[in-house]
Every structure is written in C-alpha cells, then in structure tokens.
mmCIF file of C-alpha atoms in Angstrom:
data_model
loop_
_atom_site.group_PDB
_atom_site.id
_atom_site.type_symbol
_atom_site.label_atom_id
_atom_site.label_comp_id
_atom_site.label_asym_id
_atom_site.label_seq_id
_atom_site.Cartn_x
_atom_site.Cartn_y
_atom_site.Cartn_z
ATOM 1 C CA VAL A 520 88.331 129.050 99.622
ATOM 2 C CA THR A 521 91.318 129.527 102.040
ATOM 3 C CA GLU A 522 90.140 126.674 103.887
ATOM 4 C CA ASN A 523 89.686 124.895 100.704
ATOM 5 C CA ARG A 524 93.305 125.346 99.704
ATOM 6 C CA SER A 525 94.831 124.267 103.035
ATOM 7 C CA ASP A 526 92.896 121.174 103.270
ATOM 8 C CA LEU A 527 93.975 120.195 99.769
ATOM 9 C CA GLU A 528 97.743 121.081 100.620
ATOM 10 C CA ASP A 529 97.463 119.103 103.688
ATOM 11 C CA LEU A 530 96.735 115.832 101.611
ATOM 12 C CA HIS A 531 100.093 115.979 100.508
ATOM 13 C CA LEU A 532 101.017 114.635 104.125
ATOM 14 C CA TYR A 533 98.822 111.789 103.300
ATOM 15 C CA ALA A 534 100.489 111.148 99.635
ATOM 16 C CA THR A 535 103.089 108.709 98.439
ATOM 17 C CA PRO A 536 105.925 110.148 96.552
ATOM 18 C CA ARG A 537 104.357 108.881 93.281
ATOM 19 C CA GLU A 538 101.122 110.385 94.207
ATOM 20 C CA GLN A 539 102.680 113.674 95.306
ATOM 21 C CA ARG A 540 104.335 113.841 91.986
ATOM 22 C CA PHE A 541 101.222 112.978 90.098
ATOM 23 C CA ARG A 542 99.220 115.678 91.932
ATOM 24 C CA ARG A 543 102.035 118.121 91.059
ATOM 25 C CA PHE A 544 101.983 117.797 87.367
ATOM 26 C CA ALA A 545 98.501 117.147 86.926
ATOM 27 C CA SER A 546 96.728 120.061 85.368
ATOM 28 C CA LEU A 547 93.183 119.178 84.748
ATOM 29 C CA GLU A 548 90.037 118.179 87.144
ATOM 30 C CA PHE A 549 86.880 116.281 86.064
ATOM 31 C CA GLU A 550 84.111 115.425 88.733
ATOM 32 C CA GLY A 551 86.588 115.842 91.419
ATOM 33 C CA GLN A 552 89.185 113.553 89.862
ATOM 34 C CA LEU A 553 92.856 114.649 88.768
ATOM 35 C CA TYR A 554 94.146 113.954 85.387
ATOM 36 C CA MET A 555 97.344 114.630 83.417
ATOM 37 C CA THR A 556 97.388 115.774 79.884
ATOM 38 C CA PRO A 557 99.858 113.974 77.687
ATOM 39 C CA TYR A 558 101.928 117.390 77.876
ATOM 40 C CA ASP A 559 101.704 116.968 81.764
ATOM 41 C CA PHE A 560 103.110 113.409 81.563
ATOM 42 C CA ILE A 561 105.953 114.107 79.333
ATOM 43 C CA GLN A 562 106.783 116.981 81.704
ATOM 44 C CA ALA A 563 106.580 114.621 84.943
ATOM 45 C CA VAL A 564 109.203 112.076 83.244
ATOM 46 C CA THR A 565 111.561 114.609 81.580
ATOM 47 C CA SER A 566 111.477 117.675 84.293
ATOM 48 C CA ASP A 567 112.194 118.063 87.663
ATOM 49 C CA GLU A 568 109.417 120.714 88.260
ATOM 50 C CA PRO A 569 106.167 121.575 86.186
ATOM 51 C CA LYS A 570 106.987 124.727 84.003
ATOM 52 C CA ARG A 571 103.838 126.226 85.425
ATOM 53 C CA LYS A 572 102.982 125.979 89.029
ATOM 54 C CA GLN A 573 100.122 123.020 89.251
ATOM 55 C CA GLU A 574 98.512 122.599 92.521
ATOM 56 C CA PHE A 575 95.119 121.090 92.847
ATOM 57 C CA TYR A 576 93.447 124.133 93.181
ATOM 58 C CA ASN A 577 94.829 125.759 90.192
ATOM 59 C CA THR A 578 93.867 123.078 87.972
ATOM 60 C CA LYS A 579 91.497 123.608 85.056
ATOM 61 C CA THR A 580 87.800 122.166 85.845
ATOM 62 C CA ALA A 581 86.773 120.590 82.685
ATOM 63 C CA ARG A 582 82.922 119.709 81.791
ATOM 64 C CA GLY A 583 81.692 116.610 80.186
ATOM 65 C CA ASN A 584 81.177 118.111 76.801
ATOM 66 C CA GLU A 585 84.912 119.452 76.948
ATOM 67 C CA LEU A 586 85.983 116.036 77.733
ATOM 68 C CA ASN A 587 84.330 114.419 75.012
ATOM 69 C CA GLN A 588 85.655 116.984 72.484
ATOM 70 C CA ILE A 589 89.008 116.246 73.527
ATOM 71 C CA LEU A 590 88.562 112.669 73.477
ATOM 72 C CA MET A 591 86.976 112.574 69.973
ATOM 73 C CA GLU A 592 90.503 113.665 68.761
ATOM 74 C CA THR A 593 92.240 110.797 70.234
ATOM 75 C CA PRO A 594 93.890 108.501 67.010
ATOM 76 C CA PRO A 595 93.186 104.878 66.894
ATOM 77 C CA VAL A 596 95.940 102.505 68.279
ATOM 78 C CA TRP A 597 97.277 101.614 64.294
ATOM 79 C CA LYS A 598 97.744 105.624 63.926
ATOM 80 C CA GLY A 599 100.344 105.550 66.937
ATOM 81 C CA SER A 600 103.479 107.183 66.514
ATOM 82 C CA SER A 601 106.610 107.969 68.600
ATOM 83 C CA LYS A 602 105.071 111.586 68.512
ATOM 84 C CA LEU A 603 101.758 110.640 70.104
ATOM 85 C CA PHE A 604 102.030 112.377 73.282
ATOM 86 C CA ARG A 605 103.620 115.470 71.681
ATOM 87 C CA ASN A 606 100.951 115.699 68.962
ATOM 88 C CA LEU A 607 98.220 115.473 71.346
ATOM 89 C CA ASN A 608 99.841 117.925 73.801
ATOM 90 C CA GLU A 609 97.235 119.270 76.025
ATOM 91 C CA ARG A 610 94.405 117.372 74.074
ATOM 92 C CA GLY A 611 94.343 114.291 76.131
ATOM 93 C CA VAL A 612 93.419 112.833 79.741
ATOM 94 C CA ILE A 613 95.357 110.334 81.680
ATOM 95 C CA SER A 614 94.290 108.795 84.948
ATOM 96 C CA TYR A 615 96.639 108.122 88.113
ATOM 97 C CA THR A 616 96.473 104.470 87.185
ATOM 98 C CA GLU A 617 97.665 104.694 83.732
ATOM 99 C CA TYR A 618 100.297 107.094 84.864
ATOM 100 C CA LEU A 619 101.686 104.352 86.868
ATOM 101 C CA PHE A 620 101.257 101.852 84.008
ATOM 102 C CA LEU A 621 102.919 104.217 81.700
ATOM 103 C CA LEU A 622 105.743 104.594 83.931
ATOM 104 C CA CYS A 623 106.227 100.868 84.258
ATOM 105 C CA ILE A 624 106.442 101.022 80.279
ATOM 106 C CA LEU A 625 109.497 103.290 80.412
ATOM 107 C CA THR A 626 111.572 100.822 82.162
ATOM 108 C CA LYS A 627 111.016 97.445 80.721
ATOM 109 C CA PRO A 628 112.887 95.657 78.031
ATOM 110 C CA HIS A 629 111.458 94.980 74.805
ATOM 111 C CA ALA A 630 111.342 91.059 75.950
ATOM 112 C CA GLY A 631 108.856 92.054 78.851
ATOM 113 C CA PHE A 632 106.456 93.519 76.223
ATOM 114 C CA ARG A 633 105.041 90.107 75.653
ATOM 115 C CA ILE A 634 104.887 89.315 79.317
ATOM 116 C CA ALA A 635 103.088 92.711 80.006
ATOM 117 C CA PHE A 636 100.677 91.828 77.100
ATOM 118 C CA ASN A 637 99.963 88.309 78.477
ATOM 119 C CA MET A 638 99.299 89.601 81.971
ATOM 120 C CA PHE A 639 96.289 91.667 80.504
ATOM 121 C CA ASP A 640 95.214 88.857 78.375
ATOM 122 C CA THR A 641 93.359 87.021 81.229
ATOM 123 C CA ASP A 642 91.297 84.631 78.771
ATOM 124 C CA GLY A 643 94.294 83.978 76.725
ATOM 125 C CA ASN A 644 92.814 84.789 73.390
ATOM 126 C CA GLU A 645 95.385 86.770 71.962
ATOM 127 C CA MET A 646 93.624 89.912 72.527
ATOM 128 C CA VAL A 647 93.122 92.460 75.336
ATOM 129 C CA ASP A 648 89.730 94.328 75.703
ATOM 130 C CA LYS A 649 88.950 97.024 77.586
ATOM 131 C CA LYS A 650 87.419 95.217 80.498
ATOM 132 C CA GLU A 651 90.895 93.132 80.936
ATOM 133 C CA PHE A 652 92.685 96.482 80.683
ATOM 134 C CA LEU A 653 90.292 98.089 83.548
ATOM 135 C CA VAL A 654 91.729 95.357 86.025
ATOM 136 C CA LEU A 655 94.601 97.494 85.971
ATOM 137 C CA GLN A 656 92.681 100.106 88.064
ATOM 138 C CA GLU A 657 91.877 97.625 90.842
ATOM 139 C CA ILE A 658 95.113 96.222 91.097
ATOM 140 C CA PHE A 659 97.061 99.358 91.518
ATOM 141 C CA ARG A 660 94.180 101.016 93.736
ATOM 142 C CA LYS A 661 94.254 98.015 96.223
ATOM 143 C CA LYS A 662 98.448 98.271 96.273
ATOM 144 C CA ASN A 663 98.141 101.928 96.844
ATOM 145 C CA GLU A 664 95.611 101.347 99.630
ATOM 146 C CA LYS A 665 97.769 98.770 101.499
ATOM 147 C CA ARG A 666 100.611 101.909 101.417
ATOM 148 C CA GLU A 667 98.115 104.513 102.545
ATOM 149 C CA LYS A 668 99.326 106.319 105.817
ATOM 150 C CA ARG A 669 96.946 105.798 108.781
ATOM 151 C CA GLY A 670 95.321 109.104 109.845
ATOM 152 C CA ASP A 671 92.387 111.199 108.890
ATOM 153 C CA GLU A 672 90.185 109.249 107.112
ATOM 154 C CA GLU A 673 88.146 111.992 105.649
ATOM 155 C CA LYS A 674 91.614 113.268 104.104
ATOM 156 C CA ARG A 675 92.427 109.806 102.805
ATOM 157 C CA ALA A 676 89.057 109.548 101.498
ATOM 158 C CA MET A 677 89.568 113.076 99.356
ATOM 159 C CA LEU A 678 93.153 111.882 98.126
ATOM 160 C CA ARG A 679 91.555 108.653 96.817
ATOM 161 C CA LEU A 680 88.630 110.566 95.048
ATOM 162 C CA GLN A 681 91.500 112.774 93.431
ATOM 163 C CA LEU A 682 93.489 109.658 92.289
ATOM 164 C CA TYR A 683 90.826 107.225 91.521
ATOM 165 C CA GLY A 684 87.571 109.122 90.860
ATOM 166 C CA TYR A 685 85.452 107.355 93.434
ATOM 167 C CA HIS A 686 85.454 106.468 97.154
ATOM 168 C CA THR A 687 86.506 103.165 98.578
ATOM 169 C CA SER A 688 86.769 101.382 101.663
ATOM 170 C CA THR A 689 90.086 100.080 102.913
ATOM 171 C CA ASN A 690 88.791 97.689 105.176
ATOM 172 C CA SER A 691 89.141 94.660 103.144
ATOM 173 C CA VAL A 692 92.520 95.605 101.717
ATOM 174 C CA LEU A 693 94.452 97.320 104.389
ATOM 175 C CA LYS A 694 96.967 95.238 106.117
ATOM 176 C CA THR A 695 96.041 93.605 109.410
ATOM 177 C CA GLU A 696 98.262 94.243 112.260
ATOM 178 C CA GLY A 697 100.888 91.535 112.362
ATOM 179 C CA GLU A 698 100.714 90.735 108.665
ATOM 180 C CA ASP A 699 104.051 91.035 106.881
ATOM 181 C CA LEU A 700 103.671 93.480 103.741
ATOM 182 C CA VAL A 701 106.455 92.762 101.195
ATOM 183 C CA PRO A 702 107.236 96.076 99.091
ATOM 184 C CA ARG A 703 106.890 95.229 95.659
ATOM 185 C CA SER A 704 107.132 97.466 92.626
ATOM 186 C CA TYR A 705 104.131 98.267 90.572
ATOM 187 C CA TRP A 706 105.460 95.722 87.717
ATOM 188 C CA ASP A 707 106.052 92.954 90.607
ATOM 189 C CA THR A 708 102.337 93.826 91.550
ATOM 190 C CA LEU A 709 100.782 93.788 87.929
ATOM 191 C CA ARG A 710 102.807 90.377 87.495
ATOM 192 C CA ARG A 711 101.632 88.513 90.485
ATOM 193 C CA SER A 712 98.031 90.047 90.330
ATOM 194 C CA THR A 713 96.599 90.186 86.860
ATOM 195 C CA SER A 714 96.920 86.441 86.215
ATOM 196 C CA GLN A 715 94.552 85.809 88.934
ATOM 197 C CA ALA A 716 92.125 88.202 87.996
ATOM 198 C CA LEU A 717 89.445 85.963 86.655
ATOM 199 C CA PHE A 718 89.646 84.099 89.778
ATOM 200 C CA SER A 719 89.055 86.994 92.130
ATOM 201 C CA ASP A 720 86.406 89.540 92.312
ATOM 202 C CA LEU A 721 88.658 91.856 90.304
ATOM 203 C CA ALA A 722 87.367 91.008 87.012
ATOM 204 C CA GLU A 723 83.771 91.586 88.422
ATOM 205 C CA ARG A 724 84.630 94.847 89.826
ATOM 206 C CA ALA A 725 85.985 96.018 86.292
ATOM 207 C CA ASP A 726 82.400 96.215 85.254
ATOM 208 C CA ASP A 727 81.374 98.422 88.089
ATOM 209 C CA ILE A 728 84.511 100.563 87.437
ATOM 210 C CA SER A 729 83.710 100.810 83.655
ATOM 211 C CA SER A 730 80.453 102.243 84.254
ATOM 212 C CA SER A 731 81.463 104.919 86.976
ATOM 213 C CA LEU A 732 84.686 106.164 85.410
ATOM 214 C CA SER A 733 85.192 108.412 82.525
ATOM 215 C CA ASP A 734 86.787 107.275 79.474
ATOM 216 C CA THR A 735 90.617 108.423 78.924
ATOM 217 C CA THR A 736 92.854 109.101 76.117
ATOM 218 C CA LEU A 737 94.514 105.655 76.743
ATOM 219 C CA LEU A 738 91.488 103.680 76.803
ATOM 220 C CA VAL A 739 89.805 105.541 73.611
ATOM 221 C CA HIS A 740 93.287 104.988 71.887
ATOM 222 C CA PHE A 741 93.234 101.343 72.601
ATOM 223 C CA PHE A 742 89.700 100.178 72.386
ATOM 224 C CA GLY A 743 87.741 103.141 70.120
ATOM 225 C CA LYS A 744 85.698 105.605 71.057
ATOM 226 C CA LYS A 745 82.430 103.124 71.781
ATOM 227 C CA GLY A 746 85.085 100.863 73.827
ATOM 228 C CA LYS A 747 84.281 97.731 71.936
ATOM 229 C CA ALA A 748 87.633 97.400 69.754
ATOM 230 C CA GLU A 749 90.323 94.851 71.289
ATOM 231 C CA LEU A 750 94.070 95.672 71.201
ATOM 232 C CA ASN A 751 96.412 92.863 69.783
ATOM 233 C CA PHE A 752 100.195 92.251 70.656
ATOM 234 C CA GLU A 753 101.617 94.131 67.557
ATOM 235 C CA ASP A 754 99.653 97.187 68.539
ATOM 236 C CA PHE A 755 100.333 96.796 72.054
ATOM 237 C CA TYR A 756 104.311 96.383 71.370
ATOM 238 C CA ARG A 757 104.362 99.203 69.058
ATOM 239 C CA PHE A 758 102.645 101.819 71.504
ATOM 240 C CA MET A 759 105.193 100.628 74.364
ATOM 241 C CA ASP A 760 108.135 100.880 71.950
ATOM 242 C CA ASN A 761 106.749 104.376 70.611
ATOM 243 C CA LEU A 762 106.284 105.643 74.190
ATOM 244 C CA GLN A 763 109.977 104.540 75.111
ATOM 245 C CA THR A 764 111.459 106.530 72.042
ATOM 246 C CA GLU A 765 109.433 109.543 72.344
ATOM 247 C CA VAL A 766 110.676 110.009 76.020
ATOM 248 C CA LEU A 767 114.105 109.398 74.953
ATOM 249 C CA GLU A 768 113.749 111.565 71.934
ATOM 250 C CA ILE A 769 112.715 114.416 74.054
ATOM 251 C CA GLU A 770 115.495 113.839 76.693
ATOM 252 C CA PHE A 771 118.181 113.893 73.769
ATOM 253 C CA LEU A 772 116.552 117.010 71.692
ATOM 254 C CA SER A 773 116.533 118.989 74.800
ATOM 255 C CA TYR A 774 120.297 118.984 74.799
ATOM 256 C CA SER A 775 121.214 118.572 71.222
ATOM 257 C CA ASN A 776 119.980 121.985 70.000
ATOM 258 C CA GLY A 777 119.137 120.658 66.739
ATOM 259 C CA MET A 778 122.257 118.734 66.017
ATOM 260 C CA ASN A 779 122.690 114.826 65.355
ATOM 261 C CA THR A 780 124.682 114.392 68.477
ATOM 262 C CA ILE A 781 124.846 115.704 72.416
ATOM 263 C CA SER A 782 128.269 116.289 74.179
ATOM 264 C CA GLU A 783 129.659 113.661 76.519
ATOM 265 C CA GLU A 784 129.042 115.813 79.398
ATOM 266 C CA ASP A 785 125.565 116.435 78.373
ATOM 267 C CA PHE A 786 125.210 112.633 78.397
ATOM 268 C CA ALA A 787 126.866 112.512 81.794
ATOM 269 C CA HIS A 788 124.144 114.868 82.858
ATOM 270 C CA ILE A 789 121.079 112.957 81.936
ATOM 271 C CA LEU A 790 122.639 109.719 83.267
ATOM 272 C CA LEU A 791 122.806 111.262 86.840
ATOM 273 C CA ARG A 792 119.367 112.792 86.972
ATOM 274 C CA TYR A 793 117.114 111.347 89.197
ATOM 275 C CA THR A 794 119.804 109.397 90.996
ATOM 276 C CA ASN A 795 120.950 109.830 94.634
ATOM 277 C CA VAL A 796 124.511 110.868 93.724
ATOM 278 C CA GLU A 797 124.921 114.098 95.842
ATOM 279 C CA ASN A 798 128.330 115.429 94.283
ATOM 280 C CA THR A 799 127.604 115.232 90.371
ATOM 281 C CA SER A 800 130.370 117.566 90.102
ATOM 282 C CA SER A 801 133.000 115.209 90.561
ATOM 283 C CA TYR A 802 131.948 112.845 88.177
ATOM 284 C CA LEU A 803 131.529 115.884 85.409
ATOM 285 C CA GLU A 804 135.091 117.100 86.324
ATOM 286 C CA ASN A 805 136.497 113.422 86.236
ATOM 287 C CA MET A 806 134.980 112.796 82.714
ATOM 288 C CA ARG A 807 136.395 116.469 81.513
ATOM 289 C CA GLY A 808 139.632 115.459 82.253
ATOM 290 C CA SER A 809 139.219 112.020 80.470
ATOM 291 C CA ILE A 810 137.879 112.978 77.270
ATOM 292 C CA PRO A 811 139.665 115.885 76.054
ATOM 293 C CA GLU A 812 138.303 115.879 72.559
ATOM 294 C CA GLU A 813 134.573 115.702 72.012
ATOM 295 C CA LYS A 814 133.271 113.379 69.470
ATOM 296 C CA GLY A 815 129.487 113.309 70.898
ATOM 297 C CA ILE A 816 127.018 110.647 71.407
ATOM 298 C CA THR A 817 124.311 109.937 68.601
ATOM 299 C CA PHE A 818 120.722 109.143 69.463
ATOM 300 C CA GLU A 819 121.314 105.770 68.395
ATOM 301 C CA GLU A 820 124.077 105.426 70.996
ATOM 302 C CA PHE A 821 121.842 107.120 73.297
ATOM 303 C CA ARG A 822 118.770 104.854 72.875
ATOM 304 C CA SER A 823 121.043 101.652 72.695
ATOM 305 C CA PHE A 824 122.145 102.477 76.336
ATOM 306 C CA PHE A 825 119.061 103.204 77.792
ATOM 307 C CA GLN A 826 117.670 99.738 76.171
ATOM 308 C CA PHE A 827 120.750 98.288 78.017
ATOM 309 C CA LEU A 828 119.529 99.810 81.214
ATOM 310 C CA ASN A 829 115.800 98.181 80.826
ATOM 311 C CA ASN A 830 117.852 95.135 80.781
ATOM 312 C CA LEU A 831 119.774 96.023 83.984
ATOM 313 C CA GLU A 832 118.426 92.965 86.339
ATOM 314 C CA ASP A 833 119.585 90.384 83.498
ATOM 315 C CA PHE A 834 123.090 92.227 83.151
ATOM 316 C CA THR A 835 123.165 91.987 87.166
ATOM 317 C CA ILE A 836 122.945 88.465 87.253
ATOM 318 C CA ALA A 837 125.457 87.962 84.217
ATOM 319 C CA MET A 838 128.095 90.014 86.226
ATOM 320 C CA GLN A 839 127.630 87.911 89.179
ATOM 321 C CA MET A 840 128.025 84.817 86.831
ATOM 322 C CA TYR A 841 131.196 86.292 85.630
ATOM 323 C CA ASN A 842 132.280 86.555 89.489
ATOM 324 C CA PHE A 843 132.905 90.112 88.931
ATOM 325 C CA ALA A 844 130.527 91.094 91.914
ATOM 326 C CA SER A 845 133.472 92.306 94.552
ATOM 327 C CA ARG A 846 135.917 93.851 92.140
ATOM 328 C CA SER A 847 136.276 96.254 89.274
ATOM 329 C CA ILE A 848 135.845 95.401 85.670
ATOM 330 C CA GLY A 849 137.321 96.697 82.261
ATOM 331 C CA GLN A 850 135.940 98.112 79.246
ATOM 332 C CA ASP A 851 136.086 94.726 76.969
ATOM 333 C CA GLU A 852 134.393 92.865 79.851
ATOM 334 C CA PHE A 853 131.693 95.325 80.134
ATOM 335 C CA LYS A 854 130.882 95.399 76.754
ATOM 336 C CA ARG A 855 130.761 91.526 76.661
ATOM 337 C CA ALA A 856 128.505 91.198 79.442
ATOM 338 C CA VAL A 857 126.132 93.906 78.117
ATOM 339 C CA TYR A 858 125.573 92.185 74.846
ATOM 340 C CA VAL A 859 125.464 88.322 76.445
ATOM 341 C CA ALA A 860 123.010 89.509 78.963
ATOM 342 C CA THR A 861 120.900 91.846 76.776
ATOM 343 C CA GLY A 862 121.754 91.589 73.231
ATOM 344 C CA VAL A 863 122.474 95.113 73.007
ATOM 345 C CA LYS A 864 125.620 96.324 71.398
ATOM 346 C CA LEU A 865 127.037 99.143 72.759
ATOM 347 C CA SER A 866 129.576 101.237 70.616
ATOM 348 C CA PRO A 867 133.134 101.484 71.845
ATOM 349 C CA HIS A 868 133.083 105.009 72.224
ATOM 350 C CA LEU A 869 129.773 105.020 74.215
ATOM 351 C CA VAL A 870 131.302 102.450 76.524
ATOM 352 C CA ASN A 871 134.501 104.431 76.989
ATOM 353 C CA THR A 872 132.405 107.686 77.908
ATOM 354 C CA VAL A 873 130.363 105.397 80.646
ATOM 355 C CA PHE A 874 133.754 104.465 82.000
ATOM 356 C CA LYS A 875 135.226 107.996 82.003
ATOM 357 C CA ILE A 876 132.255 109.061 83.866
ATOM 358 C CA PHE A 877 132.087 106.350 86.582
ATOM 359 C CA ASP A 878 136.098 105.492 86.727
ATOM 360 C CA VAL A 879 136.536 108.056 89.603
ATOM 361 C CA ASP A 880 140.320 106.770 90.491
ATOM 362 C CA ARG A 881 140.957 106.529 86.549
ATOM 363 C CA ASP A 882 142.286 102.998 86.400
ATOM 364 C CA ASP A 883 140.072 102.434 83.519
ATOM 365 C CA GLN A 884 138.068 99.957 85.778
ATOM 366 C CA LEU A 885 134.385 100.241 86.914
ATOM 367 C CA SER A 886 133.054 99.810 90.117
ATOM 368 C CA TYR A 887 130.310 97.310 89.228
ATOM 369 C CA LYS A 888 128.445 97.801 92.481
ATOM 370 C CA GLU A 889 128.696 101.458 92.415
ATOM 371 C CA PHE A 890 127.829 101.657 88.971
ATOM 372 C CA ILE A 891 124.557 99.125 89.428
ATOM 373 C CA GLY A 892 123.424 101.313 92.573
ATOM 374 C CA ILE A 893 123.259 104.503 90.285
ATOM 375 C CA MET A 894 121.708 103.048 87.425
ATOM 376 C CA LYS A 895 118.883 101.763 89.349
ATOM 377 C CA ASP A 896 118.011 104.931 90.347
ATOM 378 C CA ARG A 897 118.117 106.521 87.136
ATOM 379 C CA LEU A 898 116.363 103.375 85.513
ATOM 380 C CA ASN A 899 113.404 104.191 87.891
ATOM 381 C CA ARG A 900 113.723 108.045 87.507
ATOM 382 C CA GLY A 901 113.974 108.425 91.234
ATOM 383 C CA PHE A 902 111.140 106.390 92.574
ATOM 384 C CA ARG A 903 113.365 102.859 93.576
#
C-alpha cells in the first residue's frame, strides 16, 4: 500500500496545474478513472483547498450498480436550475474533460453561448447529440497530450488512465522536435478543433469512446438515460447561464450571511482571489480609507460585474480604441467603455467601489493596464 501511495503521489510531478487541481478535489474513482461529484466541482471553483483531504488513494471507489443508481437521479436538462449542482451534491459524477468544459463556461460571455453550441453542432442541424458532444473528449485529450511532460511513460500512462479512463498512445499527437507549439486556451482549442471534427478521425473516435467510457451526470442530463435525446440551443443556453449564476450565488452567499448585500471589503476580497496580487492588504487598506460609509454590494451589482469580466476582451479592445491604453481613466469613461463594449450597465456605486479598490494613489483614476492584468487572473481563477 505504501508503494502504491508513493507511485500515485509521484504522478503530481507529471500533471499540469489544472490536472493537479482536479486530482486534489476529485473524491470518486470508478474502474481506475477519477471523477468529481457536483459538490467537488463547486468546491474546486470557489475554494482554495478541499474541505476534506482528498488524494487519489483516499477517494471512494464506486461499483457499477452504485454509479447507475447515482445517474438514475439525474434530472433531464429541461428541469435544470441555478441550484442543479447544489441539489445533486454528492449524487453525480463529472469527468476531467467535463471539468475543463465547465471551467470554459464560467468565463464566457452570453454572446459566446451560441458560438459554443455551434462548435458542438458539427452537422449544422441546430441540435447536438451525444456523439457530437463526445468529440470534446478527444479534443481536450489531444491538447493535454501535447502538453505532457516527458519522462516515465508508465507514470504518464497511469495519469492518463486516471483522467480519461483509458490508455492512449501519444506517438501521433505529441509535438515532434522542432515543431512550434503555440499555447492556446481550452476555449481556443475547442473553437479551432470542433468545426473540423467531421473531417478528421475525431468523430470516428467518438464512437469508440462512447462504447468504452461510463456515462456521467452531464451526459445523462443532456442526452437522457438512454443517450438518445438531443440538446437544443435554448436548453444549452439555460444550462450555461444557470451554471454561471449558481457559482456566483455560492460565492456571494458565502459572504452575505443571509443578508441582501455583501460589504465593499468582501467584494474586494472576492475580486482579488485567484490573482497574482501578492500584497492584497494594500488594496484593502486603500479602499477602507476611501469608502468610510458602507453601502453594500447587491447580488445584481455583483453579477453584472462578473458578466462584464466575461466580456473583458471586448472591453480591452474598446479601451485601446479610446486610446487610453497608456494612461489612467476616470469613472465616467470607464462606465461608458464597459457599456459600449459589453452592453452591461454597472451602477455608479459599483464603479466607485472598483475605483477605490484599484486607485492606489487616490487620484480617482484607474490604471488601465494594471486593472486588466489583475482581472484576467481573476476571470480565469488563477489558471491564465
């Protein structure tokens, strides 16, 4: 057992930061593959560490009949809500590639939901079936294998089994010497790869994957217990919007203590989490001195700010067009740029609070470059 534990701990050396986080929070194992429960996923995106110690050798091993019983309780997509993950709690399973997909959703603007749906809808019939969705597994697997650290092939094979549920050969997908591999986000990888799925071996591989992998909560939720249902855009949009809302509600409620608002200082704490800011105390101290009277941030204000963050790329372009890239900006200019670029209206109090957090020299101007850099970290929850 000691030797086994040592081997499994060593796998962390071969894992990327995202893989390490998944392995740390996943609490369920079935036939050698790791899974998160809905509770684990919520913990992974809202907490720094799991509330209980969860290494691979401490995970619960599920049997086939237990897994089937859990999936029987999964509601159909038309019964989804912004409490889906909280209601399922421990009664669900999420694979590693689905974890990556869900992370993509959390950082995308509503306008991107249609793009995401069209990427899956490879035959253009306005519906997504299970086979089309499973192409996701191959795209993310191939991307990860290009990033794999070279070394002990046996350890890498063990890691792939944990994350994908089957052994794979990397010969056809690993970068050859001299080939330039441009780092891309999972969203970029999905956008560039899915549209070509029908013209490659990916769609063919989806059949093999479907027959070899176990069903998951997402697959049952989207495509039914028999896997024959199809997903339309309205249901897909509602699922993505509900997930964003649910995670924001959880973060907000963790600070509100049952009240309708959170304090401006708590809002600052949430904004600065998962960023590279080392001395957060200076930002908090600056804000305390600038906002002597607490008014509080409502959930609607809180949600509107994160909707704006999901449109950060468009806002950045707008700011460059305003020619403010090399100098600071005022509150009115900031508020107008947000609305022009994203269609999101931020309340005057929310904008003032943001300025008081980031306006370190207290000149009522915002350092555009510093603000964008910090917010890109926060948007991607520490995984830029």
